[in-house]
Structures are given as structure tokens and as C-alpha cells.
Short mmCIF file of C-alpha atoms in Angstrom, two decimals:
data_model
loop_
_atom_site.label_atom_id
_atom_site.label_comp_id
_atom_site.label_asym_id
_atom_site.label_seq_id
_atom_site.Cartn_x
_atom_site.Cartn_y
_atom_site.Cartn_z
CA UNK A 1 0.00 0.00 0.00
CA UNK A 2 1.14 3.51 -0.79
CA UNK A 3 0.06 5.10 2.48
CA UNK A 4 1.13 4.14 5.98
CA UNK A 5 -1.78 3.65 8.32
CA UNK A 6 -1.74 4.01 12.09
CA UNK A 7 -0.70 0.72 13.63
CA UNK A 8 2.23 -1.61 13.78
CA UNK A 9 1.94 -4.64 16.08
CA UNK A 10 4.40 -7.44 16.76
CA UNK A 11 2.53 -10.65 17.61
CA UNK A 12 3.69 -14.07 18.73
CA UNK A 13 2.48 -17.23 17.00
CA UNK A 14 2.00 -19.45 20.05
CA UNK A 15 1.69 -22.61 17.99
CA UNK A 16 5.10 -22.41 16.32
CA UNK A 17 6.78 -19.95 18.65
CA UNK A 18 7.81 -17.74 15.73
CA UNK A 19 7.34 -14.02 15.50
CA UNK A 20 5.06 -12.50 12.92
CA UNK A 21 5.66 -8.84 12.18
CA UNK A 22 2.44 -7.10 11.21
CA UNK A 23 2.66 -4.33 8.66
CA UNK A 24 1.78 -0.77 9.70
CA UNK A 25 -1.29 -0.81 7.47
CA UNK A 26 -3.33 -3.20 9.57
CA UNK A 27 -3.45 -5.77 12.35
CA UNK A 28 -3.87 -9.50 11.84
CA UNK A 29 -7.12 -10.77 13.35
CA UNK A 30 -8.10 -14.40 12.67
CA UNK A 31 -5.83 -14.43 9.60
CA UNK A 32 -7.50 -11.33 8.14
CA UNK A 33 -5.96 -7.88 7.95
CA UNK A 34 -8.18 -5.45 9.84
CA UNK A 35 -7.88 -1.83 8.79
CA UNK A 36 -8.62 0.83 11.40
CA UNK A 37 -11.38 3.28 10.40
CA UNK A 38 -10.19 6.72 9.35
CA UNK A 39 -13.08 8.31 11.27
CA UNK A 40 -13.17 7.29 14.95
CA UNK A 41 -16.32 5.49 16.07
CA UNK A 42 -18.37 7.21 18.78
CA UNK A 43 -20.34 4.24 20.18
CA UNK A 44 -22.08 1.01 19.21
CA UNK A 45 -24.39 2.75 16.76
CA UNK A 46 -21.63 4.27 14.65
CA UNK A 47 -21.67 2.86 11.12
CA UNK A 48 -21.00 0.30 9.92
CA UNK A 49 -23.02 -1.94 12.21
CA UNK A 50 -21.42 -5.29 12.91
CA UNK A 51 -23.39 -8.35 11.79
CA UNK A 52 -22.98 -9.83 15.29
CA UNK A 53 -24.88 -6.82 16.61
CA UNK A 54 -27.66 -7.34 14.04
CA UNK A 55 -27.89 -11.03 14.98
CA UNK A 56 -28.08 -10.12 18.68
CA UNK A 57 -31.07 -7.80 18.22
CA UNK A 58 -32.81 -10.23 15.83
CA UNK A 59 -32.47 -13.03 18.40
CA UNK A 60 -33.71 -10.76 21.20
CA UNK A 61 -36.82 -9.75 19.23
CA UNK A 62 -37.51 -13.33 18.15
CA UNK A 63 -37.19 -14.77 21.65
CA UNK A 64 -39.33 -11.97 23.09
CA UNK A 65 -42.16 -12.70 20.65
CA UNK A 66 -41.94 -16.44 21.28
CA UNK A 67 -41.86 -15.96 25.05
CA UNK A 68 -44.64 -13.40 25.54
CA UNK A 69 -46.92 -14.24 22.59
CA UNK A 70 -46.64 -18.02 22.27
CA UNK A 71 -45.48 -19.85 25.39
CA UNK A 72 -46.41 -17.73 28.43
CA UNK A 73 -50.11 -17.61 27.29
CA UNK A 74 -50.09 -21.43 27.51
CA UNK A 75 -49.37 -21.37 31.24
CA UNK A 76 -52.12 -21.66 33.88
CA UNK A 77 -53.54 -18.27 34.98
CA UNK A 78 -51.60 -18.09 38.29
CA UNK A 79 -48.27 -18.99 36.68
CA UNK A 80 -49.02 -16.84 33.66
CA UNK A 81 -49.06 -13.56 35.61
CA UNK A 82 -45.96 -14.50 37.59
CA UNK A 83 -44.13 -15.31 34.35
CA UNK A 84 -45.22 -12.01 32.80
CA UNK A 85 -43.90 -10.05 35.78
CA UNK A 86 -40.63 -11.92 36.38
CA UNK A 87 -39.63 -12.64 32.77
CA UNK A 88 -40.96 -9.30 31.57
CA UNK A 89 -38.92 -7.49 34.21
CA UNK A 90 -35.72 -9.33 33.24
CA UNK A 91 -36.25 -8.76 29.51
CA UNK A 92 -37.05 -5.07 30.06
CA UNK A 93 -33.99 -4.58 32.26
CA UNK A 94 -31.84 -6.30 29.65
CA UNK A 95 -33.21 -4.08 26.88
CA UNK A 96 -32.48 -0.86 28.77
CA UNK A 97 -29.03 -1.90 29.99
CA UNK A 98 -28.07 -3.23 26.56
CA UNK A 99 -28.98 0.09 24.96
CA UNK A 100 -26.97 2.00 27.55
CA UNK A 101 -23.89 -0.20 27.05
CA UNK A 102 -24.11 0.37 23.30
CA UNK A 103 -24.78 4.12 23.48
CA UNK A 104 -22.06 5.13 25.93
CA UNK A 105 -18.85 6.55 24.49
CA UNK A 106 -16.14 4.67 26.46
CA UNK A 107 -13.33 6.95 25.26
CA UNK A 108 -10.88 8.56 27.65
CA UNK A 109 -12.28 11.71 29.26
CA UNK A 110 -9.68 13.91 27.54
CA UNK A 111 -10.56 12.35 24.20
CA UNK A 112 -14.25 13.11 24.67
CA UNK A 113 -13.48 16.72 25.65
CA UNK A 114 -10.92 17.58 22.99
CA UNK A 115 -11.51 15.22 20.06
CA UNK A 116 -13.55 16.12 16.98
CA UNK A 117 -15.09 12.82 15.84
CA UNK A 118 -16.00 14.24 12.44
CA UNK A 119 -12.35 14.75 11.47
CA UNK A 120 -10.28 11.89 10.00
CA UNK A 121 -7.56 10.44 12.19
CA UNK A 122 -3.96 11.41 11.43
CA UNK A 123 -1.55 8.90 9.93
CA UNK A 124 0.79 7.37 12.50
CA UNK A 125 4.41 7.96 11.58
CA UNK A 126 6.54 5.08 12.86
CA UNK A 127 9.73 6.96 12.02
CA UNK A 128 8.88 9.66 14.57
CA UNK A 129 7.32 7.63 17.38
CA UNK A 130 7.94 4.04 18.41
CA UNK A 131 4.50 3.55 19.95
CA UNK A 132 1.05 5.05 19.61
CA UNK A 133 0.92 5.94 23.33
CA UNK A 134 4.14 7.11 24.95
CA UNK A 135 4.41 8.64 28.42
CA UNK A 136 0.61 8.63 28.60
CA UNK A 137 0.32 10.77 25.47
CA UNK A 138 -1.48 9.40 22.40
CA UNK A 139 0.12 10.52 19.15
CA UNK A 140 -3.08 9.73 17.23
CA UNK A 141 -5.71 11.27 19.49
CA UNK A 142 -3.26 14.09 20.36
CA UNK A 143 -4.24 14.12 24.05
CA UNK A 144 -2.83 13.05 27.40
CA UNK A 145 -4.56 9.89 28.59
CA UNK A 146 -4.92 7.91 31.80
CA UNK A 147 -2.53 5.15 32.80
CA UNK A 148 -4.82 2.23 31.86
CA UNK A 149 -6.03 3.79 28.61
CA UNK A 150 -5.43 1.80 25.41
CA UNK A 151 -5.91 2.83 21.79
CA UNK A 152 -8.47 0.48 20.20
CA UNK A 153 -7.86 -0.39 16.55
CA UNK A 154 -11.54 -1.16 15.91
CA UNK A 155 -12.75 2.25 17.16
CA UNK A 156 -9.50 4.12 16.40
CA UNK A 157 -9.59 6.06 19.66
CA UNK A 158 -8.25 5.81 23.19
CA UNK A 159 -10.55 3.92 25.56
CA UNK A 160 -10.32 4.52 29.29
CA UNK A 161 -9.78 1.33 31.30
CA UNK A 162 -9.85 -0.74 28.12
CA UNK A 163 -11.25 -4.24 28.70
CA UNK A 164 -12.06 -5.49 25.19
CA UNK A 165 -13.89 -4.60 21.99
CA UNK A 166 -17.26 -6.37 21.94
CA UNK A 167 -18.73 -7.24 18.55
CA UNK A 168 -22.11 -8.10 20.09
CA UNK A 169 -22.72 -4.51 21.20
CA UNK A 170 -20.43 -3.12 18.45
CA UNK A 171 -18.68 -0.98 21.03
CA UNK A 172 -15.57 -0.93 23.16
CA UNK A 173 -15.95 -2.01 26.78
CA UNK A 174 -14.02 0.17 29.20
CA UNK A 175 -14.35 1.71 32.62
CA UNK A 176 -17.19 3.94 31.41
CA UNK A 177 -19.53 1.12 30.42
CA UNK A 178 -18.05 -2.10 31.85
CA UNK A 179 -20.75 -2.66 34.49
CA UNK A 180 -23.48 -1.99 31.92
CA UNK A 181 -21.87 -4.65 29.72
CA UNK A 182 -21.60 -7.06 32.67
CA UNK A 183 -25.26 -6.45 33.59
CA UNK A 184 -26.22 -7.04 29.96
CA UNK A 185 -24.57 -10.48 30.01
CA UNK A 186 -26.03 -11.34 33.44
CA UNK A 187 -29.59 -10.29 32.55
CA UNK A 188 -29.44 -12.12 29.22
CA UNK A 189 -28.34 -15.28 31.04
CA UNK A 190 -31.19 -14.92 33.55
CA UNK A 191 -33.69 -14.36 30.72
CA UNK A 192 -32.47 -17.52 28.96
CA UNK A 193 -32.93 -19.54 32.14
CA UNK A 194 -36.50 -18.25 32.56
CA UNK A 195 -37.37 -19.14 28.97
CA UNK A 196 -35.94 -22.66 29.37
CA UNK A 197 -38.03 -23.17 32.52
CA UNK A 198 -41.20 -22.06 30.67
CA UNK A 199 -40.48 -24.28 27.66
CA UNK A 200 -39.79 -27.34 29.81
CA UNK A 201 -43.03 -26.78 31.76
CA UNK A 202 -45.04 -26.51 28.53
CA UNK A 203 -43.41 -29.64 27.14
CA UNK A 204 -44.06 -31.70 30.28
CA UNK A 205 -47.69 -30.55 30.55
CA UNK A 206 -48.29 -31.32 26.88
CA UNK A 207 -47.10 -34.90 27.44
CA UNK A 208 -49.03 -35.32 30.71
CA UNK A 209 -52.25 -33.31 30.25
CA UNK A 210 -52.55 -30.93 27.24
CA UNK A 211 -55.81 -29.46 28.54
CA UNK A 212 -53.89 -27.62 31.27
CA UNK A 213 -52.28 -25.52 28.51
CA UNK A 214 -55.67 -24.53 26.99
CA UNK A 215 -57.03 -22.36 29.81
CA UNK A 216 -57.19 -19.10 27.85
CA UNK A 217 -60.84 -17.99 27.15
CA UNK A 218 -60.09 -17.95 23.40
CA UNK A 219 -59.88 -21.76 23.46
CA UNK A 220 -63.61 -22.03 24.25
CA UNK A 221 -64.37 -21.73 20.54
CA UNK A 222 -61.67 -24.23 19.54
CA UNK A 223 -63.00 -27.79 19.61
CA UNK A 224 -60.16 -29.58 17.82
CA UNK A 225 -57.47 -30.67 20.29
CA UNK A 226 -54.92 -30.57 17.48
CA UNK A 227 -55.44 -26.81 17.01
CA UNK A 228 -53.49 -24.26 19.05
CA UNK A 229 -53.58 -20.48 19.26
CA UNK A 230 -50.52 -18.30 18.85
CA UNK A 231 -50.05 -14.58 19.65
CA UNK A 232 -52.61 -14.54 22.43
CA UNK A 233 -54.48 -12.62 23.65
CA UNK A 234 -54.60 -9.84 21.04
CA UNK A 235 -54.05 -11.57 17.68
CA UNK A 236 -54.91 -15.28 17.99
CA UNK A 237 -53.72 -17.37 15.05
CA UNK A 238 -54.80 -21.00 14.71
CA UNK A 239 -52.04 -23.49 13.92
CA UNK A 240 -51.55 -27.24 14.10
CA UNK A 241 -49.66 -28.98 16.89
CA UNK A 242 -46.69 -29.70 14.61
CA UNK A 243 -46.09 -25.97 14.07
CA UNK A 244 -46.00 -25.32 17.83
CA UNK A 245 -43.61 -28.23 18.36
CA UNK A 246 -41.26 -27.02 15.63
CA UNK A 247 -41.25 -23.47 17.02
CA UNK A 248 -40.67 -24.82 20.53
CA UNK A 249 -37.72 -27.00 19.44
CA UNK A 250 -36.09 -24.16 17.50
CA UNK A 251 -36.49 -21.72 20.40
CA UNK A 252 -35.18 -24.32 22.88
CA UNK A 253 -32.13 -25.05 20.69
CA UNK A 254 -31.40 -21.35 20.22
CA UNK A 255 -31.87 -20.80 23.94
CA UNK A 256 -29.40 -23.54 24.89
CA UNK A 257 -26.78 -22.25 22.45
CA UNK A 258 -27.15 -18.71 23.77
CA UNK A 259 -27.04 -19.91 27.36
CA UNK A 260 -23.79 -21.81 26.78
CA UNK A 261 -22.11 -18.78 25.23
CA UNK A 262 -23.46 -16.26 27.73
CA UNK A 263 -22.83 -18.56 30.68
CA UNK A 264 -19.18 -18.99 29.76
CA UNK A 265 -18.79 -15.25 29.23
CA UNK A 266 -20.44 -14.47 32.57
CA UNK A 267 -18.29 -16.96 34.48
CA UNK A 268 -15.16 -15.64 32.76
CA UNK A 269 -15.89 -12.03 33.79
CA UNK A 270 -16.73 -13.10 37.34
CA UNK A 271 -13.31 -14.77 37.39
CA UNK A 272 -11.70 -11.59 36.05
CA UNK A 273 -13.33 -9.47 38.74
CA UNK A 274 -12.14 -11.92 41.41
CA UNK A 275 -8.60 -11.59 40.03
CA UNK A 276 -9.00 -7.79 39.66
CA UNK A 277 -7.89 -7.71 36.05
CA UNK A 278 -9.32 -6.79 32.67
CA UNK A 279 -9.77 -9.05 29.66
CA UNK A 280 -6.88 -7.28 27.94
CA UNK A 281 -4.58 -7.82 30.92
CA UNK A 282 -5.61 -11.48 31.10
CA UNK A 283 -4.76 -12.03 27.43
CA UNK A 284 -1.44 -10.23 27.74
CA UNK A 285 -0.49 -12.33 30.80
CA UNK A 286 -1.52 -15.51 29.01
CA UNK A 287 0.58 -14.67 25.96
CA UNK A 288 3.56 -13.82 28.13
CA UNK A 289 3.29 -17.21 29.87
CA UNK A 290 3.07 -19.01 26.52
CA UNK A 291 6.05 -17.01 25.22
CA UNK A 292 8.07 -17.93 28.33
CA UNK A 293 7.27 -21.62 27.81
CA UNK A 294 8.39 -21.47 24.18
CA UNK A 295 11.57 -19.68 25.16
CA UNK A 296 12.28 -22.32 27.84
CA UNK A 297 11.89 -25.10 25.27
CA UNK A 298 14.11 -23.29 22.77
CA UNK A 299 16.84 -22.78 25.37
CA UNK A 300 16.87 -26.49 26.26
CA UNK A 301 17.64 -28.44 23.04
CA UNK A 302 17.60 -31.73 24.95
CA UNK A 303 13.98 -31.12 25.83
CA UNK A 304 13.23 -30.62 22.15
CA UNK A 305 15.15 -33.80 21.24
CA UNK A 306 13.41 -35.75 24.01
CA UNK A 307 10.05 -34.57 22.77
CA UNK A 308 10.87 -35.50 19.18
CA UNK A 309 12.20 -38.95 20.08
CA UNK A 310 9.29 -39.65 22.38
CA UNK A 311 6.83 -38.81 19.63
CA UNK A 312 8.69 -40.80 17.01
CA UNK A 313 10.34 -43.51 19.08
CA UNK A 314 7.17 -44.46 20.96
CA UNK A 315 5.27 -44.59 17.67
CA UNK A 316 6.82 -45.52 14.37
CA UNK A 317 10.34 -46.00 15.82
CA UNK A 318 9.30 -47.46 19.17
CA UNK A 319 10.18 -51.10 18.62
CA UNK A 320 12.56 -50.71 15.69
CA UNK A 321 16.33 -50.90 15.89
CA UNK A 322 16.53 -47.39 14.42
CA UNK A 323 14.42 -46.00 17.23
CA UNK A 324 16.52 -47.70 19.92
CA UNK A 325 19.68 -46.44 18.26
CA UNK A 326 18.35 -42.88 18.13
CA UNK A 327 17.43 -42.91 21.82
CA UNK A 328 20.81 -44.38 22.77
CA UNK A 329 22.59 -41.72 20.71
CA UNK A 330 20.69 -39.00 22.56
CA UNK A 331 21.70 -40.42 25.95
CA UNK A 332 25.37 -40.65 24.90
CA UNK A 333 25.39 -37.03 23.75
CA UNK A 334 23.81 -35.94 27.01
CA UNK A 335 26.50 -37.69 29.08
CA UNK A 336 29.33 -36.37 26.91
CA UNK A 337 28.08 -32.80 27.13
CA UNK A 338 28.37 -32.90 30.91
CA UNK A 339 32.15 -32.77 30.37
CA UNK A 340 32.06 -29.75 28.08
CA UNK A 341 30.28 -27.41 30.45
CA UNK A 342 31.80 -24.70 32.53
CA UNK A 343 30.45 -22.79 35.49
CA UNK A 344 30.47 -19.02 35.51
CA UNK A 345 31.37 -17.07 38.57
CA UNK A 346 27.73 -16.35 39.18
CA UNK A 347 26.95 -20.06 39.15
CA UNK A 348 25.26 -20.32 35.74
CA UNK A 349 26.13 -23.34 33.64
CA UNK A 350 27.03 -22.62 30.01
CA UNK A 351 28.13 -24.90 27.20
CA UNK A 352 31.44 -24.25 25.42
CA UNK A 353 31.23 -24.36 21.67
CA UNK A 354 34.06 -26.03 19.77
CA UNK A 355 34.61 -28.49 16.94
CA UNK A 356 35.89 -31.08 19.36
CA UNK A 357 33.04 -30.75 21.84
CA UNK A 358 30.00 -32.94 21.19
CA UNK A 359 27.68 -30.19 22.43
CA UNK A 360 24.38 -29.13 20.90
CA UNK A 361 26.14 -26.60 18.67
CA UNK A 362 28.37 -29.31 17.25
CA UNK A 363 25.33 -31.40 16.50
CA UNK A 364 23.82 -28.56 14.46
CA UNK A 365 21.30 -27.53 17.10
CA UNK A 366 20.83 -23.78 17.38
CA UNK A 367 19.18 -21.91 20.18
CA UNK A 368 16.70 -19.32 19.05
CA UNK A 369 15.70 -16.35 21.12
CA UNK A 370 12.56 -14.35 20.90
CA UNK A 371 11.89 -10.84 22.13
CA UNK A 372 8.94 -10.04 24.37
CA UNK A 373 5.73 -9.28 22.55
CA UNK A 374 5.20 -5.60 21.88
CA UNK A 375 1.84 -4.03 21.17
CA UNK A 376 0.92 -0.52 20.20
CA UNK A 377 -2.82 -0.91 20.05
CA UNK A 378 -5.37 -3.03 21.82
CA UNK A 379 -8.01 -5.29 20.34
CA UNK A 380 -9.42 -8.21 22.29
CA UNK A 381 -12.90 -9.39 21.48
CA UNK A 382 -15.70 -11.54 22.88
#
């Protein structure tokens, strides 16, 4: 590309342990280059809308119609009013809190005060500055930011207390809207549990005594037991039993899938709060641990050889003479290399390299070193 866009990130491939230098034009996300928007996004309603966000609202509307217009009207009168109050309260709370989490601008306070969102972002010049944020000053937003502020590549602005960028609300989650996001996940999980309880009750009653589900006054004019009414009480529509069963199975399947995803997300954020860390900090710590493990393996060539021989010798070479010979050769080289080691004054053991020494270097084994992962911008997602 002719122009140089804002970000340059150095990422670690944890599977191979190799470094992958990302070009300044974009950041690699799931093997796709993601370009930062030239105009910073204000909140979750800034265009373009993410398709995850569209799916979220479509599922919410569909489950709301199925819950309040199909399945709750099938409950007995006493349970019906309780379900309307409890489930309706949870769904209403979720709707309000979801809108708030999407509408809030999570940017750093100085960014909100001094930034003109209608102006295109400047081009980051790597030759002048090593990082986007240095000494708590963002060279893109041109403002002084807080200590835990990160520059999000998806929104192209500094986010205060950056946790992650959520595709489901199409907005960054930071200190300004984190608890609204957390409440959104918790209320959605509670709503899913209520809907599952209603569906299971309807299913059990249909198998035991279907008449218990036909207590609505509109059923007085319906004589066929194979005919059911949907969208009660305002717009009753007569359908056959098979249609109700199909709708119920689809809603139940969608509910279980949503509950698994939301449940894991809720438990994960409860864990994060217990550890007093953000999603971004958790991911950075995890990558550092993986990098340290890879570096430890690279610095111990015997561990690499052991691993290779165990995988090959126990399998294809396990019982063969070649496999036994390979393992014996490894043991001999280990014992010999004990005699070609010296001890530094500080007590560290190092291997001398020479043509006469049967050390790892003489065997053609090279130690590779990797630098710590460096990031200029933040982008962790749900």
C-alpha cells in the first residue's frame, strides 16, 4: 500500500513460537488484515453496524415474541401472571441496559473533551514515534490519557480502562460502560434460564395433560385438540400442533446455544473481577506465559530432542532398531556434554562451543531467542 496507516503490532504465533511482524497498514485478526477506520467510532451505533450486533437484536426480538406471545399464554392463569412479571422485568432490564452499554462513548475523558469525531484520524508515523501511546500521550488522538487507557484499533480512539472490543454490542468495553456490559450479560443469562423453565413446563404438561395448557378464554371456541392459538391474547392465530412443536424446538435449541455462550462469558468475567484484572490484561499475561514456555523449550535443546524422540520412538520407531539407536545416541550425547560445560562465577552453567566438543552446537542444534511481545494498540474481542 502507498500510504502508511496508524498501527504496527508485533505478535507471537503461540503454535510455532515464531514471530510474525504485522505491517503498519493493519493488524492480523483471525488471519485477516483489519484496517482501522479513518473516522473514529463514537459508540455502538456508529456505522457500519457489525453483523454480530444485528444477529443479537434479531435473536432478542424473536425470543421476546416467542416468550410473551406463544409460550407464556399457555401457562395456567396463576403462573401466567408470575411469568409475565418476572420474565418481563428481566427482559425489560436487559433491553435498557443493553442500549446504555451500546450508546455510551467509552473513550478517555480527555478524548471526549478535545476530540472532533467528524475529522479523520492522522496517519501514525513510525519513524517519529515508536508507539502510539508514549508517556501517557497518544500521538493519534493528540491528548494526554490515563494510565490504563489503550488505543483500540476497531474504534481508532483511546478507551479509558480498556477491557475489550465487543462485537455483540459493536462498542468498546471500558471503565465507562463495563458494568453496563456485565449487567447485559447477566440479565441475558437470567432471561435464557426463565425461557428454558417455561419451555420445559409446557413440554411436560403437553405430554401429561394438554388441557392444562388450553385455559385461555379464546380456546372455548376451539373444539379440535390438534389446534393451538398463537399470539394470544390480542391476535390469535390458529395453527396445528406440529407448528407449535417445531417453534418450541427451534427456540429451545437457540436458547441452549445462547445460554452456553453467555454462561461462559459471565463466568469468565466473574473470574476476572475476582482476580481484579481486565480481559486485555488477562490475554497479555496468558501470551507472556506461553512465550516464556516457548523460550524455555528453545533454550533447552535436549527437551526438544526428548520430545521429538518420544513422539517418534514411541510410535513408528518405538520397537525398531533405528528407534533404539536414536534414543541411545541421545543419551550418549547428554553424558558427553556434561564434560564440556563450565560454570560461571555467578553459578550459571554454560556450554562451550568447539569443533571437538560434542555439544548441541556441534550437533547442528541452534538456540533461538525471541523478544517479548510488543503491542501498540489493543483489540481483544468476545
